[in-house]
């Protein structure tokens, strides 16, 4: 297996020069970079066998359908699911909205409760807020504790027979902390509630096993897993599919269409109306195969956490404030009381350093802490100690 320095060479973007400096990319939580293997897989589709899936009987179409379904199988194996439990989406946001539309809209009634945490990404907050308003549901928001994870005492106290869904982030996109999903799921199931896990930030940094987690739904985005944009996955446990209804209608998803009535295909196809994101699915399949072949999560997690601790410690020594006590996971989020986060990001860009500044789609949490904006560093296995040291040296000059 390649070491981390050798793996970095698989990513062509790091040959970039930005403002006369080598690119330092600290924004993988927003979107990770792609290895050449993913680019090659998508290019091969476009250049040698581009066609639609499940349509033609000619060789191109059969190869396309085979490649598309192979990607589904690879992804299913990656998270220990069945292929029929994998629905292709445009991303984690689409997957969450899909669960709201195909399951929650039918299964939840006035007075039922949805539980989320106070650090959910807007994508795992707004769909439930809007559904709660439409159907007169109860939306309960559980705080985090001093360690940056879900306050389990408050969570256990909130669970009741009214609780029908717990929609929870696996790894926070602003704190980098990871919730104990197994414990959260077990408690929810005791009161008959279903659990949706937002794995957008965890999927590229730790092993995600849906059987081990026990969740009913799980979503993630391909572009955070070193794959292309415009593709993601919704895991939907097989025994819950009978309780879901399609909400997009058209080609591919219909088994038999008639003027009087129509019948749908079984899952996952009944939830994939129209021409799917074929090239993106093939690219995501290639990304998953790249990760499985090359990445040891124990090694990469230790490396990413060491970079986060190094950055967090250095920033604290320079007088900056952290949202979390120390670097957590692969993320460090910080702010200065006098310098706006956008100005810090612009300053870093002048040295070729790419970071994210803003509220990171967790605006209510920022407002609760009376913080307008923060700067986020997010690391992947292709980042290096020397990059973090250069960043800290530049921050000393700010």
Coordinates of C-alpha atoms in Angstrom, one line a residue, residues 183-398:
X183 CA -26.1 4.5 21.3
X184 CA -28.3 7.2 19.8
X185 CA -30.0 4.6 17.5
X186 CA -30.5 2.0 20.2
X187 CA -32.3 4.5 22.4
X188 CA -34.4 5.8 19.6
X189 CA -35.5 2.3 18.5
X190 CA -36.6 1.6 22.1
X191 CA -39.4 4.2 21.7
X192 CA -40.1 3.1 18.1
X193 CA -38.4 6.0 16.4
X194 CA -36.5 5.8 13.1
X195 CA -33.0 7.3 12.8
X196 CA -31.5 9.2 9.9
X197 CA -27.7 9.7 10.0
X198 CA -26.0 12.5 8.1
X199 CA -22.6 10.9 7.2
X200 CA -21.4 13.6 4.9
X201 CA -18.5 14.5 7.1
X202 CA -17.7 11.0 8.4
X203 CA -17.8 8.9 5.3
X204 CA -14.3 9.9 4.1
X205 CA -12.6 9.8 7.5
X206 CA -13.8 6.7 9.3
X207 CA -15.4 3.3 8.5
X208 CA -19.1 3.6 8.2
X209 CA -21.0 0.4 8.6
X210 CA -24.8 0.7 8.5
X211 CA -25.3 -2.7 10.1
X212 CA -23.1 -1.8 13.0
X213 CA -24.7 1.6 13.4
X214 CA -28.2 0.2 13.1
X215 CA -29.6 3.3 11.5
X216 CA -32.7 3.3 9.2
X217 CA -31.5 5.9 6.8
X218 CA -28.0 7.3 6.0
X219 CA -26.9 9.9 3.5
X220 CA -23.6 11.1 2.1
X221 CA -22.3 13.2 -0.8
X222 CA -19.8 11.8 -3.3
X223 CA -17.8 15.0 -3.6
X224 CA -16.7 14.8 0.0
X225 CA -15.6 11.2 -0.6
X226 CA -13.0 12.2 -3.3
X227 CA -15.6 11.7 -6.0
X228 CA -17.4 14.0 -8.4
X229 CA -20.1 16.6 -7.6
X230 CA -23.8 16.0 -8.3
X231 CA -23.9 12.5 -6.9
X232 CA -24.7 11.1 -3.4
X233 CA -26.3 8.1 -1.8
X234 CA -29.3 7.4 0.4
X235 CA -29.1 4.2 2.3
X236 CA -32.6 3.0 3.1
X237 CA -33.0 -0.1 5.2
X238 CA -34.9 -2.7 3.2
X239 CA -37.6 -3.3 5.8
X240 CA -38.6 0.3 5.7
X241 CA -39.0 0.6 2.0
X242 CA -42.6 -0.6 2.1
X243 CA -43.4 2.5 4.0
X244 CA -42.1 4.9 1.4
X245 CA -43.8 6.3 -1.7
X246 CA -42.1 7.7 -4.8
X247 CA -42.3 11.5 -5.2
X248 CA -40.6 11.9 -8.6
X249 CA -42.3 10.2 -11.5
X250 CA -41.1 9.5 -15.1
X251 CA -39.0 7.1 -17.0
X252 CA -37.0 4.3 -15.4
X253 CA -39.0 4.2 -12.2
X254 CA -42.2 2.8 -13.7
X255 CA -42.8 -1.0 -14.2
X256 CA -46.1 -0.5 -16.1
X257 CA -47.7 2.7 -17.2
X258 CA -51.3 2.9 -18.2
X259 CA -53.9 5.7 -18.7
X260 CA -55.9 4.5 -15.7
X261 CA -53.2 3.3 -13.3
X262 CA -49.5 2.7 -13.2
X263 CA -47.2 0.4 -11.2
X264 CA -43.7 1.2 -9.9
X265 CA -40.5 -0.8 -9.9
X266 CA -39.1 -2.1 -6.6
X267 CA -36.6 0.0 -4.7
X268 CA -34.2 1.5 -5.4
X269 CA -35.3 2.1 -8.9
X270 CA -38.8 3.5 -8.1
X271 CA -36.9 6.4 -6.4
X272 CA -34.6 7.1 -9.4
X273 CA -36.9 8.7 -12.0
X274 CA -35.4 9.9 -15.2
X275 CA -31.9 9.7 -16.6
X276 CA -29.6 9.3 -13.6
X277 CA -26.2 10.9 -13.0
X278 CA -24.5 8.1 -14.8
X279 CA -21.0 9.5 -15.2
X280 CA -21.1 10.8 -11.6
X281 CA -22.2 7.4 -10.3
X282 CA -19.3 5.7 -12.2
X283 CA -17.0 8.3 -10.8
X284 CA -18.2 7.7 -7.2
X285 CA -17.8 4.0 -7.7
X286 CA -14.2 4.6 -8.7
X287 CA -13.7 6.9 -5.7
X288 CA -15.0 4.2 -3.3
X289 CA -12.7 1.6 -5.0
X290 CA -9.8 4.0 -4.6
X291 CA -10.5 4.5 -0.9
X292 CA -10.9 0.7 -0.3
X293 CA -7.7 -0.1 -2.1
X294 CA -5.5 2.7 -0.7
X295 CA -6.8 4.1 2.5
X296 CA -6.4 2.7 6.0
X297 CA -8.7 4.8 8.1
X298 CA -6.8 4.1 11.3
X299 CA -3.7 5.7 9.7
X300 CA -5.4 8.6 8.0
X301 CA -7.6 9.4 11.0
X302 CA -4.5 9.6 13.3
X303 CA -2.7 11.8 10.7
X304 CA -5.7 14.2 10.2
X305 CA -6.2 14.5 14.0
X306 CA -2.5 15.3 14.5
X307 CA -2.8 18.1 11.9
X308 CA -5.9 19.4 13.6
X309 CA -4.3 19.4 17.1
X310 CA -1.2 21.1 15.6
X311 CA -3.3 23.8 14.0
X312 CA -5.6 24.3 17.0
X313 CA -2.7 24.6 19.5
X314 CA -0.8 27.0 17.3
X315 CA -3.9 29.2 16.8
X316 CA -4.6 29.3 20.5
X317 CA -1.0 30.4 21.2
X318 CA -1.5 33.2 18.7
X319 CA -4.6 34.4 20.5
X320 CA -7.4 33.1 18.2
X321 CA -10.5 31.6 19.6
X322 CA -11.7 28.1 18.8
X323 CA -15.2 26.8 18.6
X324 CA -14.0 23.6 20.2
X325 CA -11.4 23.3 23.0
X326 CA -8.8 21.6 20.8
X327 CA -8.6 20.3 17.2
X328 CA -11.3 17.6 16.8
X329 CA -11.2 15.0 14.1
X330 CA -10.3 16.6 10.8
X331 CA -11.7 20.1 11.5
X332 CA -10.5 23.3 13.3
X333 CA -12.9 26.2 13.4
X334 CA -11.7 29.5 14.8
X335 CA -12.4 33.3 14.9
X336 CA -10.9 36.6 16.0
X337 CA -12.9 39.2 17.7
X338 CA -11.4 42.1 15.7
X339 CA -10.6 40.6 12.3
X340 CA -13.6 39.3 10.2
X341 CA -13.4 35.7 9.0
X342 CA -13.7 36.8 5.4
X343 CA -10.7 39.0 5.7
X344 CA -8.7 36.2 7.2
X345 CA -9.7 33.9 4.4
X346 CA -8.7 36.5 1.8
X347 CA -5.4 37.1 3.5
X348 CA -4.7 33.3 3.4
X349 CA -5.7 33.1 -0.2
X350 CA -2.9 35.6 -1.1
X351 CA -0.5 32.9 0.1
X352 CA -2.2 30.1 -1.8
X353 CA -4.1 28.7 1.3
X354 CA -7.7 27.8 0.7
X355 CA -10.0 27.8 3.7
X356 CA -13.7 28.3 4.3
X357 CA -15.1 31.4 6.1
X358 CA -18.8 32.1 7.1
X359 CA -21.3 30.3 9.2
X360 CA -20.8 26.9 7.4
X361 CA -24.5 26.3 7.0
X362 CA -24.9 26.2 10.8
X363 CA -26.1 29.7 11.2
X364 CA -28.4 29.2 14.3
X365 CA -25.4 27.8 16.3
X366 CA -23.3 30.8 15.4
X367 CA -26.0 33.2 16.4
X368 CA -26.5 31.4 19.7
X369 CA -22.9 32.0 20.5
X370 CA -23.1 35.5 19.2
X371 CA -20.4 34.8 16.6
X372 CA -21.0 36.3 13.1
X373 CA -18.5 34.2 11.2
X374 CA -15.7 31.8 11.6
X375 CA -12.8 30.3 9.6
X376 CA -12.7 26.6 9.1
X377 CA -9.7 24.4 8.4
X378 CA -10.6 20.9 7.3
X379 CA -7.9 18.3 6.6
X380 CA -7.7 15.1 4.5
X381 CA -5.0 12.5 4.3
X382 CA -3.3 14.5 1.5
X383 CA -2.5 17.4 3.8
X384 CA 0.9 17.6 5.4
X385 CA 2.7 18.9 8.5
X386 CA 4.7 21.4 6.5
X387 CA 1.4 22.9 5.1
X388 CA 0.1 23.4 8.6
X389 CA 3.4 24.9 9.8
X390 CA 3.4 27.3 6.8
X391 CA -0.2 28.3 7.7
X392 CA 0.8 29.1 11.3
X393 CA 3.8 31.0 10.2
X394 CA 1.6 33.2 7.9
X395 CA -1.0 33.7 10.7
X396 CA 1.8 35.1 12.9
X397 CA 2.1 37.9 10.4
X398 CA -1.6 38.8 10.3

